[in-house]
mmCIF file of C-alpha atoms and ligand atoms in Angstrom:
data_model
loop_
_atom_site.group_PDB
_atom_site.id
_atom_site.type_symbol
_atom_site.label_atom_id
_atom_site.label_comp_id
_atom_site.label_asym_id
_atom_site.label_seq_id
_atom_site.Cartn_x
_atom_site.Cartn_y
_atom_site.Cartn_z
ATOM 1 C CA MET A 270 0.187 0.125 0.098
ATOM 2 C CA THR A 271 1.531 3.612 -1.071
ATOM 3 C CA ALA A 272 1.778 5.919 1.716
ATOM 4 C CA MET A 273 -0.920 7.762 -0.569
ATOM 5 C CA ALA A 274 -3.447 5.065 -0.159
ATOM 6 C CA MET A 275 -2.700 4.644 3.611
ATOM 7 C CA SER A 276 -3.236 8.629 4.673
ATOM 8 C CA ARG A 277 -6.806 8.170 2.163
ATOM 9 C CA SER A 278 -8.045 4.750 4.212
ATOM 10 C CA LEU A 279 -6.781 6.269 7.656
ATOM 11 C CA MET A 280 -8.491 9.786 7.071
ATOM 12 C CA MET A 281 -11.910 7.882 5.962
ATOM 13 C CA ALA A 282 -11.619 5.747 9.373
ATOM 14 C CA LEU A 283 -11.526 9.121 11.382
ATOM 15 C CA ALA A 284 -14.535 10.639 9.587
ATOM 16 C CA GLY A 285 -16.333 6.965 10.163
ATOM 17 C CA MET A 286 -15.291 7.321 13.975
ATOM 18 C CA VAL A 287 -16.441 11.196 14.037
ATOM 19 C CA LEU A 288 -19.364 10.262 12.328
ATOM 20 C CA VAL A 289 -20.275 6.689 14.666
ATOM 21 C CA LEU A 290 -19.599 8.976 17.826
ATOM 22 C CA GLY A 291 -21.879 12.174 16.379
ATOM 23 C CA LEU A 292 -24.596 10.031 15.743
ATOM 24 C CA ALA A 293 -24.120 7.922 19.381
ATOM 25 C CA MET A 294 -23.977 11.262 20.673
ATOM 26 C CA LEU A 295 -27.240 12.399 19.225
ATOM 27 C CA ALA A 296 -28.801 9.203 19.950
ATOM 28 C CA GLY A 297 -28.164 9.779 23.867
ATOM 29 C CA ASP A 298 -29.277 13.022 23.934
ATOM 30 C CA ALA A 299 -32.674 12.009 22.284
ATOM 31 C CA ARG A 300 -32.627 9.017 25.018
ATOM 32 C CA ALA A 301 -31.988 11.493 27.733
ATOM 33 C CA GLN A 302 -35.292 14.147 26.256
ATOM 34 C CA ALA A 303 -37.591 11.280 25.673
ATOM 35 C CA PRO A 304 -40.367 10.451 28.495
ATOM 36 C CA ASN A 305 -39.456 7.935 30.726
ATOM 37 C CA GLN A 306 -42.493 5.871 30.811
ATOM 38 C CA THR A 307 -41.959 4.400 34.061
ATOM 39 C CA ASP A 308 -41.741 7.614 35.988
ATOM 40 C CA PRO A 309 -45.237 9.017 36.578
ATOM 41 C CA THR A 310 -43.767 12.554 36.586
ATOM 42 C CA LEU A 311 -42.134 12.666 33.630
ATOM 43 C CA GLN A 312 -45.617 11.099 31.649
ATOM 44 C CA THR A 313 -46.946 13.597 29.173
ATOM 45 C CA ALA A 314 -50.011 11.501 28.608
ATOM 46 C CA PRO A 315 -52.317 9.044 30.878
ATOM 47 C CA VAL A 316 -51.035 5.663 31.330
ATOM 48 C CA ASP A 317 -52.123 3.160 33.276
ATOM 49 C CA GLY A 318 -54.991 5.120 34.807
ATOM 50 C CA GLY A 319 -52.247 7.560 36.205
ATOM 51 C CA VAL A 320 -52.273 11.182 35.091
ATOM 52 C CA PRO A 321 -49.336 13.203 33.412
ATOM 53 C CA GLY A 322 -47.342 15.616 35.629
ATOM 54 C CA GLY A 323 -47.611 12.949 38.839
ATOM 55 C CA THR A 324 -50.778 13.847 40.530
ATOM 56 C CA LEU A 325 -53.240 11.338 42.245
ATOM 57 C CA GLY A 326 -55.619 11.851 39.699
ATOM 58 C CA LEU A 327 -57.411 8.734 38.823
ATOM 59 C CA SER A 328 -55.353 6.539 40.535
ATOM 60 C CA SER A 329 -56.127 8.218 43.965
ATOM 61 C CA ASP A 330 -56.737 5.935 46.895
ATOM 62 C CA ALA A 331 -60.595 5.096 46.560
ATOM 63 C CA GLU A 332 -60.493 3.440 49.898
ATOM 64 C CA MET A 333 -59.199 6.117 51.748
ATOM 65 C CA TRP A 334 -61.702 8.823 49.965
ATOM 66 C CA ARG A 335 -64.752 6.728 50.704
ATOM 67 C CA ALA A 336 -63.965 6.327 54.207
ATOM 68 C CA VAL A 337 -63.008 10.078 54.409
ATOM 69 C CA ARG A 338 -66.854 11.096 52.653
ATOM 70 C CA GLN A 339 -68.923 8.385 54.365
ATOM 71 C CA GLY A 340 -67.497 7.756 57.739
ATOM 72 C CA VAL A 341 -66.455 4.736 58.960
ATOM 73 C CA THR A 342 -67.610 3.518 62.059
ATOM 74 C CA GLY A 343 -64.720 2.731 64.554
ATOM 75 C CA THR A 344 -62.107 5.204 62.863
ATOM 76 C CA VAL A 345 -62.822 7.702 65.817
ATOM 77 C CA SER A 346 -62.388 7.078 69.917
ATOM 78 C CA ILE A 347 -65.100 9.860 70.840
ATOM 79 C CA PRO A 348 -68.646 8.663 71.407
ATOM 80 C CA ASP A 349 -69.918 10.732 68.350
ATOM 81 C CA GLN A 350 -69.171 8.205 65.284
ATOM 82 C CA ASN A 351 -70.558 10.883 62.627
ATOM 83 C CA ALA A 352 -67.590 12.381 63.724
ATOM 84 C CA ALA A 353 -65.672 10.245 61.284
ATOM 85 C CA LEU A 354 -67.471 11.840 58.526
ATOM 86 C CA LEU A 355 -64.895 14.415 56.848
ATOM 87 C CA VAL A 356 -66.689 15.264 53.839
ATOM 88 C CA GLN A 357 -70.340 15.028 53.154
ATOM 89 C CA SER A 358 -70.722 15.482 49.321
ATOM 90 C CA GLU A 359 -74.271 15.727 49.495
ATOM 91 C CA GLY A 360 -74.226 18.895 51.236
ATOM 92 C CA ASP A 361 -73.348 20.564 48.510
ATOM 93 C CA ASN A 362 -76.823 19.649 46.726
ATOM 94 C CA TRP A 363 -78.717 20.221 49.802
ATOM 95 C CA ARG A 364 -77.094 23.930 49.780
ATOM 96 C CA ALA A 365 -77.842 24.690 46.472
ATOM 97 C CA ILE A 366 -81.077 23.269 46.714
ATOM 98 C CA ARG A 367 -81.794 25.854 49.898
ATOM 99 C CA ASN A 368 -80.020 28.641 48.496
ATOM 100 C CA GLY A 369 -81.558 28.132 45.524
ATOM 101 C CA PRO A 370 -85.162 26.764 44.498
ATOM 102 C CA ILE A 371 -86.034 27.149 48.002
ATOM 103 C CA LYS A 372 -85.337 30.689 48.957
ATOM 104 C CA VAL A 373 -86.887 31.909 45.384
ATOM 105 C CA TYR A 374 -89.808 29.757 45.066
ATOM 106 C CA GLY A 375 -90.627 30.329 48.942
ATOM 107 C CA ALA A 376 -90.114 34.287 48.148
ATOM 108 C CA TYR A 377 -92.654 33.801 45.357
ATOM 109 C CA ALA A 378 -95.443 32.143 47.065
ATOM 110 C CA LEU A 379 -95.036 34.437 50.080
ATOM 111 C CA GLY A 380 -95.281 37.949 47.623
ATOM 112 C CA GLY A 381 -98.248 35.833 45.400
ATOM 113 C CA ILE A 382 -100.693 35.260 48.328
ATOM 114 C CA VAL A 383 -99.863 39.075 49.189
ATOM 115 C CA ALA A 384 -100.637 40.200 45.972
ATOM 116 C CA LEU A 385 -103.623 37.721 45.660
ATOM 117 C CA LEU A 386 -105.236 39.132 48.674
ATOM 118 C CA VAL A 387 -104.630 42.601 47.822
ATOM 119 C CA LEU A 388 -106.127 41.846 44.186
ATOM 120 C CA PHE A 389 -109.298 40.168 46.443
ATOM 121 C CA PHE A 390 -109.605 43.181 48.317
ATOM 122 C CA LEU A 391 -109.722 45.408 45.497
ATOM 123 C CA ILE A 392 -112.184 43.411 43.636
ATOM 124 C CA ARG A 393 -114.848 41.914 46.555
ATOM 125 C CA GLY A 394 -114.104 44.431 48.985
ATOM 126 C CA ARG A 395 -114.421 43.468 52.566
ATOM 127 C CA ILE A 396 -117.289 40.924 53.277
ATOM 128 C CA ARG A 397 -119.888 42.598 54.992
ATOM 129 C CA ILE A 398 -122.876 41.762 57.470
ATOM 130 C CA ASP A 399 -125.463 41.981 54.477
ATOM 131 C CA HIS A 400 -128.734 42.278 56.944
ATOM 132 C CA GLY A 401 -126.395 44.941 59.207
ATOM 133 C CA LYS A 402 -125.510 44.311 62.722
ATOM 134 C CA ALA A 403 -128.280 43.086 64.912
ATOM 135 C CA GLY A 404 -126.882 44.531 68.442
ATOM 136 C CA VAL A 405 -127.353 41.236 69.586
ATOM 137 C CA THR A 406 -124.244 38.805 70.185
ATOM 138 C CA ILE A 407 -124.192 35.071 70.811
ATOM 139 C CA THR A 408 -121.465 33.216 72.220
ATOM 140 C CA ARG A 409 -119.224 31.521 69.853
ATOM 141 C CA PHE A 410 -116.005 30.551 71.766
ATOM 142 C CA ASN A 411 -115.571 29.971 75.202
ATOM 143 C CA THR A 412 -112.333 30.781 77.049
ATOM 144 C CA ILE A 413 -110.681 27.621 76.860
ATOM 145 C CA GLU A 414 -111.029 27.650 72.725
ATOM 146 C CA ARG A 415 -109.964 31.263 72.563
ATOM 147 C CA ALA A 416 -107.027 30.451 75.062
ATOM 148 C CA GLY A 417 -105.973 27.551 72.801
ATOM 149 C CA HIS A 418 -106.386 29.472 69.631
ATOM 150 C CA TRP A 419 -104.423 32.191 70.541
ATOM 151 C CA LEU A 420 -101.628 29.936 71.955
ATOM 152 C CA LEU A 421 -101.683 28.398 68.736
ATOM 153 C CA ALA A 422 -101.614 31.472 66.841
ATOM 154 C CA VAL A 423 -98.687 33.612 68.585
ATOM 155 C CA SER A 424 -96.578 30.587 68.968
ATOM 156 C CA PHE A 425 -97.074 30.301 64.973
ATOM 157 C CA ILE A 426 -96.569 33.752 64.473
ATOM 158 C CA LEU A 427 -93.243 33.831 66.343
ATOM 159 C CA LEU A 428 -92.089 30.780 64.851
ATOM 160 C CA ALA A 429 -92.882 32.039 61.342
ATOM 161 C CA LEU A 430 -91.070 35.183 61.915
ATOM 162 C CA THR A 431 -87.865 34.063 63.443
ATOM 163 C CA GLY A 432 -87.853 31.159 60.677
ATOM 164 C CA LEU A 433 -88.251 33.605 58.174
ATOM 165 C CA ASN A 434 -84.910 35.351 59.482
ATOM 166 C CA LEU A 435 -83.405 32.460 59.156
ATOM 167 C CA LEU A 436 -84.141 32.156 55.366
ATOM 168 C CA TYR A 437 -84.511 35.980 54.104
ATOM 169 C CA GLY A 438 -83.242 37.900 56.884
ATOM 170 C CA LYS A 439 -79.806 38.602 56.138
ATOM 171 C CA PHE A 440 -81.127 40.001 52.494
ATOM 172 C CA ILE A 441 -83.882 42.339 54.645
ATOM 173 C CA LEU A 442 -82.972 42.903 57.880
ATOM 174 C CA MET A 443 -79.238 42.764 58.037
ATOM 175 C CA PRO A 444 -78.691 45.823 55.603
ATOM 176 C CA VAL A 445 -81.426 47.472 57.716
ATOM 177 C CA ILE A 446 -80.024 47.166 60.933
ATOM 178 C CA GLY A 447 -76.413 46.125 60.555
ATOM 179 C CA LYS A 448 -74.393 42.900 61.166
ATOM 180 C CA GLU A 449 -73.888 42.918 64.800
ATOM 181 C CA ALA A 450 -77.622 43.931 65.512
ATOM 182 C CA PHE A 451 -78.562 41.269 63.027
ATOM 183 C CA THR A 452 -76.505 38.372 64.793
ATOM 184 C CA ALA A 453 -78.369 39.440 68.390
ATOM 185 C CA VAL A 454 -81.611 39.042 66.882
ATOM 186 C CA SER A 455 -80.793 35.807 64.886
ATOM 187 C CA MET A 456 -79.687 34.393 68.275
ATOM 188 C CA ALA A 457 -82.515 35.412 70.090
ATOM 189 C CA GLY A 458 -84.643 34.436 67.266
ATOM 190 C CA LYS A 459 -82.964 30.755 67.320
ATOM 191 C CA TYR A 460 -83.566 30.516 70.911
ATOM 192 C CA ILE A 461 -87.116 31.841 70.447
ATOM 193 C CA HIS A 462 -87.685 29.606 67.737
ATOM 194 C CA ASN A 463 -86.687 26.331 69.696
ATOM 195 C CA TYR A 464 -88.415 26.937 72.631
ATOM 196 C CA VAL A 465 -91.552 28.142 71.500
ATOM 197 C CA ALA A 466 -91.791 25.547 69.419
ATOM 198 C CA PHE A 467 -93.344 23.508 72.285
ATOM 199 C CA ALA A 468 -95.822 25.811 72.666
ATOM 200 C CA PHE A 469 -97.076 25.303 69.587
ATOM 201 C CA MET A 470 -97.220 21.481 69.636
ATOM 202 C CA ALA A 471 -99.399 22.145 72.674
ATOM 203 C CA GLY A 472 -101.353 24.649 70.493
ATOM 204 C CA LEU A 473 -102.128 22.163 68.111
ATOM 205 C CA ALA A 474 -102.755 19.213 70.375
ATOM 206 C CA LEU A 475 -105.503 21.422 72.119
ATOM 207 C CA THR A 476 -106.771 22.493 68.581
ATOM 208 C CA LEU A 477 -107.332 18.667 67.568
ATOM 209 C CA VAL A 478 -108.907 18.064 71.071
ATOM 210 C CA MET A 479 -111.158 20.950 71.058
ATOM 211 C CA TRP A 480 -112.679 21.239 67.205
ATOM 212 C CA PHE A 481 -112.008 17.379 65.952
ATOM 213 C CA VAL A 482 -115.587 16.650 65.744
ATOM 214 C CA HIS A 483 -116.931 19.899 64.565
ATOM 215 C CA ASN A 484 -114.285 19.461 61.689
ATOM 216 C CA LEU A 485 -115.485 16.182 60.143
ATOM 217 C CA PRO A 486 -117.090 16.070 56.900
ATOM 218 C CA SER A 487 -120.780 16.468 56.437
ATOM 219 C CA ARG A 488 -122.809 17.094 53.227
ATOM 220 C CA THR A 489 -123.717 20.632 53.793
ATOM 221 C CA ASP A 490 -119.511 20.597 52.920
ATOM 222 C CA ILE A 491 -120.706 20.359 49.282
ATOM 223 C CA VAL A 492 -123.251 22.625 48.969
ATOM 224 C CA TRP A 493 -121.391 25.353 50.586
ATOM 225 C CA LEU A 494 -118.421 24.608 48.219
ATOM 226 C CA LEU A 495 -120.951 24.274 45.435
ATOM 227 C CA LYS A 496 -121.947 27.925 46.080
ATOM 228 C CA GLY A 497 -118.161 28.962 46.541
ATOM 229 C CA GLY A 498 -118.815 29.933 50.232
ATOM 230 C CA GLY A 499 -121.137 32.897 49.103
ATOM 231 C CA VAL A 500 -117.930 34.503 49.712
ATOM 232 C CA LEU A 501 -117.194 35.920 45.813
ATOM 233 C CA ILE A 502 -121.101 37.067 45.230
ATOM 234 C CA LYS A 503 -123.062 39.413 47.925
ATOM 235 C CA GLY A 504 -125.657 38.101 49.437
ATOM 236 C CA VAL A 505 -124.972 34.910 49.227
ATOM 237 C CA HIS A 506 -125.153 32.513 52.327
ATOM 238 C CA PRO A 507 -124.902 28.559 51.754
ATOM 239 C CA PRO A 508 -125.810 27.195 55.232
ATOM 240 C CA ALA A 509 -123.267 25.848 57.201
ATOM 241 C CA LYS A 510 -122.718 24.275 60.723
ATOM 242 C CA LYS A 511 -120.408 25.625 63.686
ATOM 243 C CA PHE A 512 -116.965 25.080 61.039
ATOM 244 C CA ASN A 513 -118.129 25.879 56.811
ATOM 245 C CA ALA A 514 -116.463 23.683 54.315
ATOM 246 C CA GLY A 515 -113.596 26.546 54.005
ATOM 247 C CA GLN A 516 -112.850 26.555 57.616
ATOM 248 C CA LYS A 517 -112.925 22.389 57.618
ATOM 249 C CA MET A 518 -110.213 22.679 55.166
ATOM 250 C CA ILE A 519 -107.820 25.603 57.175
ATOM 251 C CA PHE A 520 -108.311 22.785 60.370
ATOM 252 C CA TRP A 521 -107.006 20.076 58.595
ATOM 253 C CA LEU A 522 -103.844 21.900 57.041
ATOM 254 C CA VAL A 523 -103.088 23.735 60.230
ATOM 255 C CA ILE A 524 -103.229 20.078 61.745
ATOM 256 C CA LEU A 525 -101.525 17.967 59.595
ATOM 257 C CA GLY A 526 -99.193 20.647 58.415
ATOM 258 C CA GLY A 527 -98.206 21.662 62.189
ATOM 259 C CA PHE A 528 -97.883 17.775 62.723
ATOM 260 C CA SER A 529 -95.506 17.376 59.957
ATOM 261 C CA LEU A 530 -93.674 20.516 60.816
ATOM 262 C CA SER A 531 -93.746 19.400 64.267
ATOM 263 C CA LEU A 532 -91.832 15.976 63.469
ATOM 264 C CA SER A 533 -89.288 17.849 61.340
ATOM 265 C CA GLY A 534 -88.593 20.129 63.623
ATOM 266 C CA TRP A 535 -88.123 18.035 66.366
ATOM 267 C CA ALA A 536 -85.708 16.284 64.150
ATOM 268 C CA LEU A 537 -83.294 19.437 64.117
ATOM 269 C CA LEU A 538 -83.709 20.243 67.839
ATOM 270 C CA PHE A 539 -82.649 16.470 68.417
ATOM 271 C CA PRO A 540 -79.973 15.508 65.567
ATOM 272 C CA PHE A 541 -79.305 12.208 64.665
ATOM 273 C CA THR A 542 -82.681 10.721 66.857
ATOM 274 C CA THR A 543 -84.950 9.939 64.071
ATOM 275 C CA THR A 544 -84.976 8.312 60.685
ATOM 276 C CA ALA A 545 -88.290 9.573 59.852
ATOM 277 C CA PHE A 546 -87.406 9.960 55.905
ATOM 278 C CA ALA A 547 -85.977 6.563 55.119
ATOM 279 C CA ASP A 548 -89.283 4.999 57.235
ATOM 280 C CA THR A 549 -91.128 7.137 54.792
ATOM 281 C CA PHE A 550 -89.381 6.730 51.533
ATOM 282 C CA ALA A 551 -89.455 2.786 52.501
ATOM 283 C CA VAL A 552 -93.364 3.095 52.305
ATOM 284 C CA ILE A 553 -94.010 5.003 49.583
ATOM 285 C CA ASN A 554 -91.547 3.011 47.679
ATOM 286 C CA SER A 555 -93.724 -0.400 48.599
ATOM 287 C CA ILE A 556 -97.079 1.633 47.857
ATOM 288 C CA ALA A 557 -95.747 3.306 44.572
ATOM 289 C CA GLY A 558 -92.991 0.898 43.559
ATOM 290 C CA THR A 559 -90.673 3.962 43.675
ATOM 291 C CA ASN A 560 -87.167 3.403 43.776
ATOM 292 C CA LEU A 561 -86.578 6.167 46.442
ATOM 293 C CA PRO A 562 -83.408 6.116 48.799
ATOM 294 C CA THR A 563 -83.743 4.146 52.433
ATOM 295 C CA ASP A 564 -80.169 3.599 53.181
ATOM 296 C CA LEU A 565 -79.766 7.712 54.579
ATOM 297 C CA THR A 566 -76.748 8.365 56.569
ATOM 298 C CA PRO A 567 -77.889 10.236 60.018
ATOM 299 C CA ILE A 568 -76.736 13.732 58.178
ATOM 300 C CA GLN A 569 -78.979 12.765 54.853
ATOM 301 C CA GLU A 570 -81.862 12.424 57.159
ATOM 302 C CA GLN A 571 -80.731 16.013 58.665
ATOM 303 C CA GLN A 572 -80.608 17.037 55.470
ATOM 304 C CA TYR A 573 -83.879 16.064 54.065
ATOM 305 C CA ASN A 574 -85.714 17.149 57.512
ATOM 306 C CA GLN A 575 -84.551 20.455 57.313
ATOM 307 C CA LEU A 576 -84.973 20.858 53.146
ATOM 308 C CA TRP A 577 -89.167 19.547 54.440
ATOM 309 C CA HIS A 578 -89.324 21.962 57.103
ATOM 310 C CA ASN A 579 -88.330 24.731 55.004
ATOM 311 C CA ILE A 580 -91.163 23.911 52.365
ATOM 312 C CA MET A 581 -94.004 22.960 54.754
ATOM 313 C CA SER A 582 -93.265 26.426 56.808
ATOM 314 C CA VAL A 583 -93.545 28.415 53.847
ATOM 315 C CA PHE A 584 -96.357 26.815 52.872
ATOM 316 C CA MET A 585 -98.052 26.831 55.968
ATOM 317 C CA ILE A 586 -97.079 30.797 56.160
ATOM 318 C CA CYS A 587 -98.970 31.208 53.222
ATOM 319 C CA VAL A 588 -102.156 29.140 54.470
ATOM 320 C CA ILE A 589 -102.230 31.298 57.488
ATOM 321 C CA ILE A 590 -101.831 34.880 55.786
ATOM 322 C CA ALA A 591 -105.008 33.893 53.863
ATOM 323 C CA HIS A 592 -106.770 33.008 57.279
ATOM 324 C CA ILE A 593 -105.337 35.631 58.980
ATOM 325 C CA TYR A 594 -107.028 37.995 56.395
ATOM 326 C CA ILE A 595 -110.053 36.173 56.544
ATOM 327 C CA GLY A 596 -110.662 36.506 60.195
ATOM 328 C CA SER A 597 -109.749 40.036 60.303
ATOM 329 C CA VAL A 598 -109.721 43.112 57.790
ATOM 330 C CA GLY A 599 -111.572 40.392 55.049
ATOM 331 C CA MET A 600 -114.685 40.107 56.780
ATOM 332 C CA GLU A 601 -116.713 42.037 59.252
ATOM 333 C CA GLY A 602 -117.674 40.964 62.225
ATOM 334 C CA ALA A 603 -115.222 37.903 62.003
ATOM 335 C CA PHE A 604 -112.116 38.898 64.743
ATOM 336 C CA ASP A 605 -114.837 39.177 67.568
ATOM 337 C CA ALA A 606 -115.415 35.258 67.494
ATOM 338 C CA MET A 607 -111.477 35.048 68.833
ATOM 339 C CA GLY A 608 -111.754 38.384 70.509
ATOM 340 C CA THR A 609 -114.062 38.648 72.927
ATOM 341 C CA GLY A 610 -115.623 35.343 71.995
ATOM 342 C CA GLU A 611 -119.308 37.541 71.316
ATOM 343 C CA VAL A 612 -120.269 37.588 68.098
ATOM 344 C CA ASP A 613 -123.622 39.343 66.166
ATOM 345 C CA LEU A 614 -126.158 37.471 65.722
ATOM 346 C CA ASN A 615 -126.863 38.562 61.967
ATOM 347 C CA TRP A 616 -123.004 37.629 61.396
ATOM 348 C CA ALA A 617 -123.677 34.282 62.965
ATOM 349 C CA LYS A 618 -126.900 33.353 60.999
ATOM 350 C CA GLU A 619 -125.482 34.712 57.554
ATOM 351 C CA HIS A 620 -122.293 32.360 57.836
ATOM 352 C CA HIS A 621 -123.441 29.405 60.225
ATOM 353 C CA SER A 622 -127.044 29.427 60.351
ATOM 354 C CA LEU A 623 -127.772 25.907 61.045
ATOM 355 C CA TRP A 624 -125.115 26.253 64.394
ATOM 356 C CA VAL A 625 -127.112 29.126 65.193
ATOM 357 C CA GLU A 626 -130.193 27.035 64.927
ATOM 358 C CA LYS A 627 -129.063 24.487 67.235
ATOM 359 C CA VAL A 628 -127.980 26.744 70.323
ATOM 360 C CA GLN A 629 -130.966 28.668 69.977
ATOM 361 C CA ALA A 630 -132.953 25.668 70.065
ATOM 362 C CA LYS A 631 -130.658 23.908 72.631
ATOM 363 C CA ASP A 632 -131.155 27.373 74.736
ATOM 364 C CA ALA A 633 -134.948 27.244 74.210
ATOM 365 C CA ALA A 634 -135.054 23.658 75.698
ATOM 366 C CA ARG A 635 -133.372 24.941 78.982
ATOM 367 C CA PRO A 636 -135.035 26.276 81.882
ATOM 368 C CA GLY A 637 -134.660 30.029 81.485
ATOM 369 C CA GLY A 638 -133.388 30.184 78.171
ATOM 370 C CA SER A 639 -130.155 31.672 78.912
ATOM 371 C CA PRO A 640 -127.465 31.528 76.059
ATOM 372 C CA GLN A 641 -125.316 29.054 76.451
ATOM 373 C CA PRO A 642 -121.607 28.748 74.825
ATOM 374 C CA ALA A 643 -121.444 27.675 71.228
ATOM 375 C CA GLU A 644 -121.050 23.720 70.774
HETATM 376 C C1 LIG B 843 -103.308 37.347 64.363
HETATM 377 C C2 LIG B 843 -103.997 36.110 63.750
HETATM 378 C C3 LIG B 843 -105.487 35.366 63.756
HETATM 379 C C4 LIG B 843 -106.410 36.054 63.621
HETATM 380 C C5 LIG B 843 -106.845 36.999 63.809
HETATM 381 C C6 LIG B 843 -107.161 34.849 63.622
HETATM 382 C C7 LIG B 843 -108.730 34.795 63.603
HETATM 383 C C8 LIG B 843 -109.372 33.729 63.723
HETATM 384 C C9 LIG B 843 -110.824 33.786 63.660
HETATM 385 C C10 LIG B 843 -111.802 35.312 64.205
HETATM 386 C C11 LIG B 843 -111.386 32.629 64.112
HETATM 387 C C12 LIG B 843 -112.571 32.166 64.293
HETATM 388 C C13 LIG B 843 -113.436 31.841 62.535
HETATM 389 C C14 LIG B 843 -115.035 31.877 63.210
HETATM 390 O O1 LIG B 843 -115.661 32.312 63.787
HETATM 391 O O2 LIG B 843 -115.532 30.921 62.443
HETATM 392 C C15 LIG B 843 -110.434 31.609 63.556
HETATM 393 C C16 LIG B 843 -110.502 30.173 63.756
HETATM 394 C C17 LIG B 843 -109.108 29.283 63.543
HETATM 395 N N1 LIG B 843 -107.812 29.625 63.686
HETATM 396 FE FE1 LIG B 843 -107.305 31.591 63.712
HETATM 397 N N2 LIG B 843 -106.241 33.409 63.677
HETATM 398 C C18 LIG B 843 -105.310 34.039 63.671
HETATM 399 C C19 LIG B 843 -103.830 33.349 63.503
HETATM 400 C C20 LIG B 843 -104.113 31.789 63.426
HETATM 401 C C21 LIG B 843 -103.079 31.034 63.422
HETATM 402 C C22 LIG B 843 -101.672 31.661 63.549
HETATM 403 C C23 LIG B 843 -103.525 29.971 63.141
HETATM 404 C C24 LIG B 843 -102.673 28.760 62.729
HETATM 405 C C25 LIG B 843 -101.450 28.090 63.001
HETATM 406 C C26 LIG B 843 -104.848 29.723 63.687
HETATM 407 C C27 LIG B 843 -105.943 28.639 63.183
HETATM 408 C C28 LIG B 843 -107.051 28.557 63.428
HETATM 409 C C29 LIG B 843 -107.776 27.645 63.235
HETATM 410 C C30 LIG B 843 -107.202 26.341 63.123
HETATM 411 C C31 LIG B 843 -109.045 27.995 63.384
HETATM 412 C C32 LIG B 843 -110.508 27.287 63.310
HETATM 413 C C33 LIG B 843 -111.195 26.644 61.876
HETATM 414 C C34 LIG B 843 -111.102 28.121 60.976
HETATM 415 O O3 LIG B 843 -111.985 29.145 61.574
HETATM 416 O O4 LIG B 843 -110.729 28.337 59.692
HETATM 417 N N3 LIG B 843 -105.252 30.993 63.258
HETATM 418 N N4 LIG B 843 -109.121 32.093 63.469
#
């Protein structure tokens, strides 16, 4: 091999080595930059349920989160095992429903009933005693009946005002009286609400015992209802016993609605002691074939109770606003029945003719014929 040929081979070998080294370096560099598929912190795409960036994501500890959200009995050493529940996901739904539809539709309902009554007053005016006052009275309710009514009425009104403060006070009262005064008012309201509830339940029981018999449905109710109670047209007075069909409806709404309010309120006063909703759902499922949840956690029971208490209270307040209207400004002579207990005879004849006949017949049959309290 000539010297010339040798140096050409050497040059080519050197160039080859440079090329191989260069390629090797490039390959090494590329390998260094490529994602390491086994290291989750270096992933750029999900692999086997793992999420890029090394966060837990889909591969989080399901068992741990289940325990956090559902609470596992035995994981806390204090008696209240509910403390094992750290995050209650359904609480979000409860809050959204309470602060959303309940507040909004509740306000519509309350505003709506007031608007309807104003409209009714503008169209119909005050329902007058068509024959004018007789100047003679008849005893409509005795002292016990009136005491029972006012126990129920005053307690309900206190519960309604303090309850509405919890729902709307932040928007209506707080801007007017300021945050500190609102706190004091709301705290006092909470105590009033909690204790007056028992007076309400007593009033409810008394009302049921006093007036149950008088509020059983009768045939006269059908005639009364067909004639619209005589409320819509002047001069129309369908016969009625001690209570007419409209009053019977109010009575049963008060008794059943008041009972439901009392039950749900009791569950709120003594949390985690009742299973009324799970039990009710089970009954509904067995009757209607529905699939309502019956395995409610104690806190879900509380949430259902709280929502139901809200819905029922707004409904009952609407009913009672209408009752207060007709028992005061809406009808001439009505308030006396619960004020003094004595009503004008013509009022009584127009609104409760069958009851007047009965009382007068009883009076006539008595020796001396002196007036008797109504039955
Ligand atoms: C300022 C408020 C109230 C006034 C002025 C009022 C007025 C009256 C009057 C005048 C009667 C007798 C009607 C008649 O002689 O036939 C009555 C009955 C009655 N009240 Fe009240 N009331 C008030 C609040 C309440 C409340 C808050 C409740 C229940 C939560 C209630 C429940 C009843 C019931 C169940 C009856 C018997 C059925 C009926 O007449 O509708 N009242 N009320």
